[in-house]
Coordinates of N, CA and C in Angstrom, one line a residue:
M1 N 0.8 -0.8 0.4 CA 0.4 0.5 -0.6 C 1.0 1.0 0.1
N2 N 0.6 2.0 -0.8 CA 1.4 3.2 -0.5 C 1.1 4.2 0.5
K3 N 1.8 5.0 0.6 CA 1.9 6.8 1.3 C 0.0 7.4 0.8
Y4 N 0.1 7.3 0.4 CA -1.5 8.6 -0.1 C -2.4 7.9 0.2
F5 N -2.8 6.2 -0.4 CA -3.8 5.5 -0.3 C -3.6 4.3 1.2
T6 N -3.6 5.0 2.3 CA -3.7 4.3 3.8 C -5.6 4.2 3.9
K7 N -5.5 2.9 4.5 CA -7.2 2.4 5.6 C -6.7 4.1 5.9
E8 N -5.7 5.2 7.1 CA -6.7 6.4 7.8 C -7.1 7.8 6.8
N9 N -6.0 7.1 5.8 CA -6.5 9.0 4.5 C -7.8 8.0 4.5
Y10 N -8.4 6.9 3.6 CA -9.5 7.0 3.4 C -10.8 6.8 4.4
A11 N -10.3 7.3 5.6 CA -11.3 7.1 6.4 C -11.7 9.2 6.9
F12 N -10.6 9.6 6.7 CA -10.5 10.7 6.5 C -11.0 11.3 5.4
L13 N -11.0 11.1 4.3 CA -11.9 11.8 2.6 C -13.4 11.3 2.5
L14 N -13.8 10.6 2.7 CA -14.7 9.8 3.4 C -15.6 11.1 4.0
G15 N -14.9 11.8 5.1 CA -15.4 13.4 5.9 C -15.3 14.1 4.8
F16 N -14.3 13.9 3.9 CA -14.1 15.0 3.3 C -14.5 15.7 2.2
I17 N -14.9 14.6 1.4 CA -15.3 14.3 0.2 C -17.3 14.0 0.7
G18 N -17.8 13.9 2.0 CA -18.9 14.4 1.7 C -20.2 14.8 1.1
V19 N -19.7 15.8 0.5 CA -20.8 16.1 -0.7 C -20.5 15.5 -1.5
L20 N -19.1 14.6 -2.2 CA -19.6 14.1 -3.1 C -20.8 12.9 -2.8
I21 N -20.0 12.4 -1.4 CA -20.7 10.5 -0.9 C -22.9 11.1 -1.1
F22 N -23.2 12.7 -1.0 CA -24.7 13.4 -0.7 C -24.7 13.2 -3.1
A23 N -23.9 13.7 -3.3 CA -24.2 14.0 -5.0 C -24.7 12.3 -5.5
L24 N -23.5 10.7 -5.4 CA -23.6 9.8 -5.1 C -25.0 9.4 -4.8
T25 N -25.3 9.8 -4.0 CA -26.4 9.2 -3.1 C -28.0 9.2 -4.3
L26 N -27.9 10.9 -4.0 CA -29.2 11.9 -4.3 C -29.7 10.2 -6.2
P27 N -28.9 9.9 -6.9 CA -29.6 9.4 -8.1 C -29.5 8.1 -7.2
I28 N -28.6 7.6 -6.6 CA -29.5 6.0 -5.7 C -30.6 6.1 -5.4
T29 N -30.4 7.3 -4.9 CA -32.1 7.0 -3.6 C -33.1 7.0 -5.0
R30 N -33.0 7.6 -5.6 CA -34.5 7.5 -7.1 C -34.5 6.6 -6.9
H31 N -33.3 5.7 -7.4 CA -33.1 3.7 -7.7 C -33.6 2.9 -7.0
L32 N -34.2 3.0 -5.6 CA -34.3 2.4 -4.5 C -34.7 1.1 -5.2
T33 N -36.3 1.5 -6.3 CA -36.2 0.5 -7.1 C -36.2 -0.5 -7.4
Q34 N -35.1 -0.4 -8.3 CA -34.2 -1.0 -9.5 C -33.5 -2.8 -8.7
S35 N -33.6 -3.0 -9.6 CA -33.0 -4.1 -9.3 C -31.3 -3.8 -9.1
E36 N -30.2 -3.4 -10.0 CA -28.9 -2.3 -10.1 C -28.8 -1.0 -11.0
F37 N -27.5 -0.2 -10.1 CA -26.7 1.2 -10.6 C -26.9 0.2 -10.7
T38 N -26.1 1.3 -11.7 CA -24.2 1.4 -12.7 C -23.8 3.1 -12.5
S39 N -23.2 3.3 -12.2 CA -22.3 4.3 -12.1 C -20.6 4.3 -13.8
L40 N -20.2 5.1 -13.9 CA -19.1 5.3 -14.9 C -18.2 6.6 -14.4
E41 N -17.0 6.4 -13.9 CA -15.8 6.8 -14.3 C -15.1 7.2 -15.0
I42 N -15.1 8.0 -15.4 CA -13.7 8.5 -15.9 C -12.3 9.2 -15.5
G43 N -11.4 8.6 -15.4 CA -9.8 9.7 -14.9 C -10.9 8.4 -13.6
F44 N -9.7 7.2 -12.8 CA -10.0 6.8 -11.6 C -8.4 7.6 -10.2
G45 N -7.6 7.6 -11.0 CA -6.3 8.9 -9.8 C -5.6 7.5 -8.8
R46 N -6.1 7.4 -7.2 CA -6.5 6.5 -6.6 C -7.4 6.4 -6.7
G47 N -8.2 6.2 -6.8 CA -10.3 5.2 -6.7 C -10.4 6.0 -5.2
Y48 N -11.1 7.1 -5.7 CA -11.0 7.3 -3.9 C -12.8 7.5 -4.2
V49 N -13.3 8.2 -5.4 CA -14.7 8.2 -5.9 C -14.8 6.7 -6.3
T50 N -14.5 5.8 -6.9 CA -14.8 4.5 -7.0 C -15.3 3.7 -5.6
T51 N -14.4 4.4 -4.9 CA -14.7 3.3 -4.1 C -16.0 4.2 -2.6
C52 N -15.8 5.5 -3.5 CA -17.3 6.2 -2.9 C -18.8 5.5 -3.8
A53 N -18.6 5.7 -4.1 CA -19.4 4.4 -5.5 C -19.5 4.3 -5.1
A54 N -18.7 3.2 -4.7 CA -19.2 1.5 -4.7 C -19.6 1.5 -3.0
N55 N -18.9 2.5 -2.3 CA -20.4 2.4 -1.0 C -21.1 3.4 -1.0
A56 N -21.8 4.0 -1.8 CA -23.2 5.5 -1.8 C -23.8 3.4 -2.4
I57 N -23.8 3.2 -3.2 CA -24.6 2.0 -4.0 C -24.9 0.9 -2.3
Y58 N -23.7 0.3 -1.9 CA -23.9 -0.5 -1.2 C -24.6 -0.2 0.5
G59 N -24.1 0.8 0.3 CA -25.3 1.2 1.0 C -26.0 1.6 1.1
K60 N -27.1 1.5 0.2 CA -28.5 1.5 -0.3 C -29.1 0.1 0.0
G61 N -28.5 -0.8 -0.5 CA -28.3 -2.2 0.3 C -29.3 -2.6 -1.0
I62 N -29.1 -2.3 -2.6 CA -29.4 -2.4 -3.8 C -27.1 -2.8 -4.6
N63 N -27.6 -4.1 -5.4 CA -26.7 -4.1 -5.9 C -26.3 -2.8 -7.4
G64 N -24.9 -3.1 -8.1 CA -24.5 -2.6 -9.3 C -23.1 -2.2 -9.6
E65 N -23.1 -1.7 -10.8 CA -22.1 -1.7 -11.4 C -21.2 -0.7 -11.5
V66 N -19.3 -0.1 -10.8 CA -19.0 1.0 -10.7 C -18.0 0.7 -12.1
T67 N -17.5 0.9 -12.8 CA -16.7 0.9 -14.4 C -15.9 2.9 -14.8
T68 N -15.3 2.2 -13.7 CA -14.2 2.7 -13.7 C -12.9 2.8 -15.0
V69 N -12.7 3.4 -16.0 CA -11.6 3.4 -17.3 C -10.8 5.2 -17.0
D70 N -9.9 4.5 -17.3 CA -8.9 5.2 -17.0 C -7.3 5.0 -17.9
P71 N -6.5 4.8 -19.0 CA -5.1 4.7 -19.6 C -4.2 3.9 -18.7
Y72 N -4.2 4.8 -17.2 CA -2.5 3.9 -16.9 C -3.5 3.5 -14.8
F73 N -3.9 2.5 -16.0 CA -4.1 1.5 -14.6 C -3.2 0.9 -14.1
D74 N -2.0 0.8 -14.0 CA -2.0 -0.2 -12.8 C -1.5 -1.6 -12.2
Q75 N -0.6 -2.5 -12.0 CA -1.8 -4.1 -11.3 C -0.9 -2.9 -9.5
Q76 N -0.5 -2.2 -9.1 CA 0.0 -1.8 -8.3 C -1.7 -0.6 -8.0
K77 N -2.0 0.0 -8.6 CA -3.5 0.6 -8.2 C -4.7 -0.2 -8.1
I78 N -4.7 -0.9 -9.6 CA -6.2 -1.8 -8.4 C -5.8 -2.7 -7.3
D79 N -4.4 -3.1 -6.8 CA -4.2 -3.9 -5.9 C -4.4 -2.9 -5.2
N80 N -3.8 -1.6 -4.4 CA -4.0 -0.8 -3.7 C -4.8 -0.6 -3.3
F81 N -6.0 -0.6 -4.7 CA -7.4 0.4 -5.1 C -8.1 -0.4 -3.9
S82 N -8.5 -1.8 -3.7 CA -9.1 -3.7 -3.9 C -8.7 -3.7 -2.2
S83 N -7.5 -3.4 -1.8 CA -7.2 -4.0 -0.5 C -8.5 -3.2 0.6
I84 N -8.3 -1.5 -0.2 CA -8.9 -1.0 1.0 C -10.4 -1.3 1.2
L85 N -10.9 -2.6 0.0 CA -12.8 -2.5 -0.2 C -13.0 -3.5 0.9
D86 N -13.5 -3.6 1.4 CA -14.5 -4.5 2.7 C -15.1 -5.1 1.5
P87 N -14.6 -6.9 1.2 CA -15.8 -7.9 0.9 C -16.9 -7.7 0.8
A88 N -17.7 -7.4 1.9 CA -19.2 -7.6 1.5 C -19.7 -6.2 0.8
I89 N -18.6 -5.4 0.1 CA -19.3 -4.4 -1.2 C -18.7 -4.9 -2.1
T90 N -17.7 -5.8 -2.6 CA -17.7 -6.8 -3.8 C -18.2 -7.4 -3.7
S91 N -19.6 -8.3 -2.7 CA -20.0 -9.2 -3.6 C -20.6 -8.4 -4.2
M92 N -22.1 -7.5 -3.1 CA -22.2 -6.6 -4.0 C -22.5 -6.1 -5.6
I93 N -21.3 -4.6 -5.5 CA -21.0 -4.3 -6.2 C -20.5 -4.8 -7.3
Q94 N -20.8 -5.3 -8.2 CA -18.8 -5.3 -9.7 C -18.3 -4.5 -9.9
I95 N -16.7 -4.2 -9.6 CA -16.0 -2.9 -10.4 C -15.8 -3.4 -11.6
N96 N -15.9 -3.1 -12.4 CA -14.8 -2.7 -13.5 C -13.7 -1.6 -14.4
T97 N -12.4 -2.6 -14.1 CA -11.9 -1.4 -14.3 C -11.1 -1.6 -15.4
V98 N -10.8 -0.2 -16.1 CA -10.9 -0.3 -18.1 C -9.3 0.3 -18.3
A99 N -8.9 0.1 -18.6 CA -7.4 0.7 -19.5 C -7.6 1.1 -21.0
Q100 N -8.4 2.3 -21.0 CA -8.5 2.9 -22.1 C -7.8 3.9 -22.0
T101 N -8.6 4.9 -23.0 CA -9.0 6.1 -23.1 C -10.2 6.3 -22.5
S102 N -11.1 7.6 -22.6 CA -12.2 7.9 -22.8 C -12.7 7.3 -24.2
D103 N -12.0 8.5 -25.0 CA -13.1 8.4 -26.4 C -13.0 6.3 -27.0
D104 N -12.0 5.7 -26.2 CA -11.8 4.5 -27.5 C -12.7 3.8 -26.0
Y105 N -12.8 3.5 -24.9 CA -13.9 3.4 -24.1 C -15.3 3.7 -24.3
F106 N -15.8 4.4 -24.5 CA -17.2 4.9 -25.3 C -17.7 4.3 -26.7
D107 N -16.3 4.2 -27.7 CA -16.1 3.9 -28.9 C -16.5 2.5 -28.8
S108 N -16.0 2.1 -27.3 CA -16.0 0.0 -27.5 C -17.9 -0.1 -27.2
I109 N -18.4 0.3 -26.5 CA -19.5 0.5 -26.1 C -21.1 0.3 -26.7
H110 N -21.9 -0.2 -26.3 CA -23.1 0.0 -27.4 C -24.2 1.5 -26.7
P111 N -23.7 2.0 -28.4 CA -24.3 3.2 -28.7 C -25.9 3.3 -27.3
K112 N -26.4 2.4 -27.1 CA -27.6 3.0 -26.2 C -27.1 2.7 -25.0
A113 N -26.1 2.0 -24.8 CA -26.0 2.1 -23.1 C -25.8 3.3 -22.4
K114 N -26.3 3.2 -21.1 CA -26.9 3.4 -20.7 C -26.6 4.0 -19.1
F115 N -26.0 4.8 -18.4 CA -25.8 4.9 -16.3 C -26.6 5.3 -15.6
D116 N -27.0 5.5 -14.2 CA -27.2 6.5 -14.0 C -26.5 7.1 -13.1
F117 N -25.2 7.9 -13.7 CA -24.8 8.1 -12.6 C -23.0 8.4 -13.2
I118 N -22.5 9.5 -13.7 CA -21.5 9.7 -14.4 C -20.2 11.1 -14.3
F119 N -19.4 10.2 -13.5 CA -18.5 11.7 -12.9 C -17.2 11.8 -14.1
I120 N -16.9 12.4 -14.0 CA -16.1 13.3 -15.0 C -15.2 13.9 -14.1
D121 N -13.3 12.9 -14.4 CA -12.3 13.7 -13.7 C -11.3 12.0 -14.3
G122 N -11.3 12.9 -16.2 CA -10.1 12.3 -16.9 C -9.5 12.8 -16.9
D123 N -8.7 13.6 -18.4 CA -7.9 14.0 -19.3 C -8.2 16.2 -18.6
H124 N -8.2 17.3 -18.2 CA -8.6 18.3 -17.7 C -8.2 19.5 -18.4
R125 N -7.8 19.1 -19.9 CA -7.5 19.6 -21.4 C -9.2 20.2 -21.6
Y126 N -9.3 21.4 -21.8 CA -10.7 22.1 -22.5 C -10.8 20.6 -22.9
N127 N -10.1 20.8 -24.2 CA -11.3 19.4 -25.8 C -11.5 18.7 -24.9
S128 N -10.5 18.3 -24.5 CA -11.2 16.3 -23.2 C -12.2 16.9 -22.7
V129 N -12.4 17.7 -21.8 CA -13.8 17.3 -21.0 C -14.7 17.9 -22.0
K130 N -15.0 18.3 -22.3 CA -16.2 19.3 -23.6 C -16.2 17.7 -24.6
N131 N -15.7 17.3 -25.0 CA -15.7 15.7 -25.8 C -16.2 14.7 -23.9
D132 N -15.4 14.3 -22.9 CA -16.4 13.6 -22.1 C -17.3 13.7 -21.4
Y133 N -18.0 15.0 -22.1 CA -19.2 15.6 -21.4 C -20.0 14.1 -22.3
E134 N -19.5 15.5 -23.7 CA -20.7 15.1 -25.0 C -21.1 13.4 -25.2
N135 N -19.3 13.0 -24.7 CA -20.0 11.5 -25.2 C -20.5 10.6 -23.7
A136 N -20.8 11.0 -22.4 CA -21.4 11.0 -22.1 C -22.5 11.0 -21.4
A137 N -23.2 12.4 -21.9 CA -24.9 12.9 -21.9 C -25.5 11.7 -23.0
K138 N -24.6 10.3 -23.6 CA -25.7 10.0 -25.1 C -25.8 9.0 -24.5
H139 N -24.6 8.7 -22.7 CA -25.3 7.0 -21.9 C -25.4 7.9 -20.4
I140 N -26.2 9.0 -19.8 CA -26.8 9.6 -18.8 C -28.2 8.5 -18.9
D141 N -28.9 7.5 -18.3 CA -30.3 6.9 -18.0 C -30.7 8.0 -17.4
R142 N -31.3 9.6 -16.6 CA -32.0 10.2 -16.5 C -31.9 10.6 -15.1
G143 N -29.6 10.2 -15.1 CA -28.8 10.5 -13.9 C -28.4 11.3 -13.5
Y144 N -27.4 11.2 -13.5 CA -26.4 12.3 -13.5 C -25.4 12.5 -13.6
I145 N -24.5 13.4 -14.0 CA -23.4 14.0 -14.4 C -22.4 14.7 -13.6
L146 N -21.1 14.9 -12.8 CA -20.5 15.4 -12.1 C -19.0 15.1 -12.8
M147 N -19.2 16.8 -12.9 CA -17.8 17.5 -13.6 C -16.5 17.2 -12.4
D148 N -15.1 16.8 -11.9 CA -14.1 17.2 -11.7 C -13.4 18.5 -12.5
D149 N -13.7 18.0 -13.1 CA -12.5 19.0 -14.2 C -12.7 20.5 -14.9
Y150 N -13.4 20.8 -14.0 CA -13.6 22.7 -14.0 C -12.3 23.6 -13.8
H151 N -11.3 23.3 -12.7 CA -10.8 23.7 -12.2 C -8.8 23.9 -13.1
M152 N -9.1 23.2 -14.6 CA -6.9 23.1 -14.8 C -7.2 24.0 -16.1
P153 N -6.0 24.8 -16.4 CA -6.0 25.1 -17.7 C -6.0 24.9 -18.7
S154 N -6.5 25.2 -19.8 CA -6.5 24.9 -21.5 C -5.5 24.5 -21.6

């Protein structure tokens, strides 16, 4: 486990990003009558948002799927992330790690594939963010698109 992705940091970050968990909980609450909730994350980073999404879905007691797309996945990142998750969560929530660019990912999925929640935090350059949003908008199912790519220079 690296020095940034520890159980202590994880606990702190869960408190720190309560707003994100709230944002994830809103669309999940709406889908309580559904049997599954699907979430897509563009840009994995250290896995904090993926962890929060899985926790939020699990916390509602429904099955779900979290797909996280990042061209820079390596086994250490995946192992660090996996070591944090409670096995009870992974028994209900399928987590897919996809080592592709967001463009390649969107090209690879069915045009009618839909997600309940999409979080965009990938390539922070303007054209990439714009492209991610345009692609995401085609695949949202009455849910929400949340972006964290607003503060970086073009």
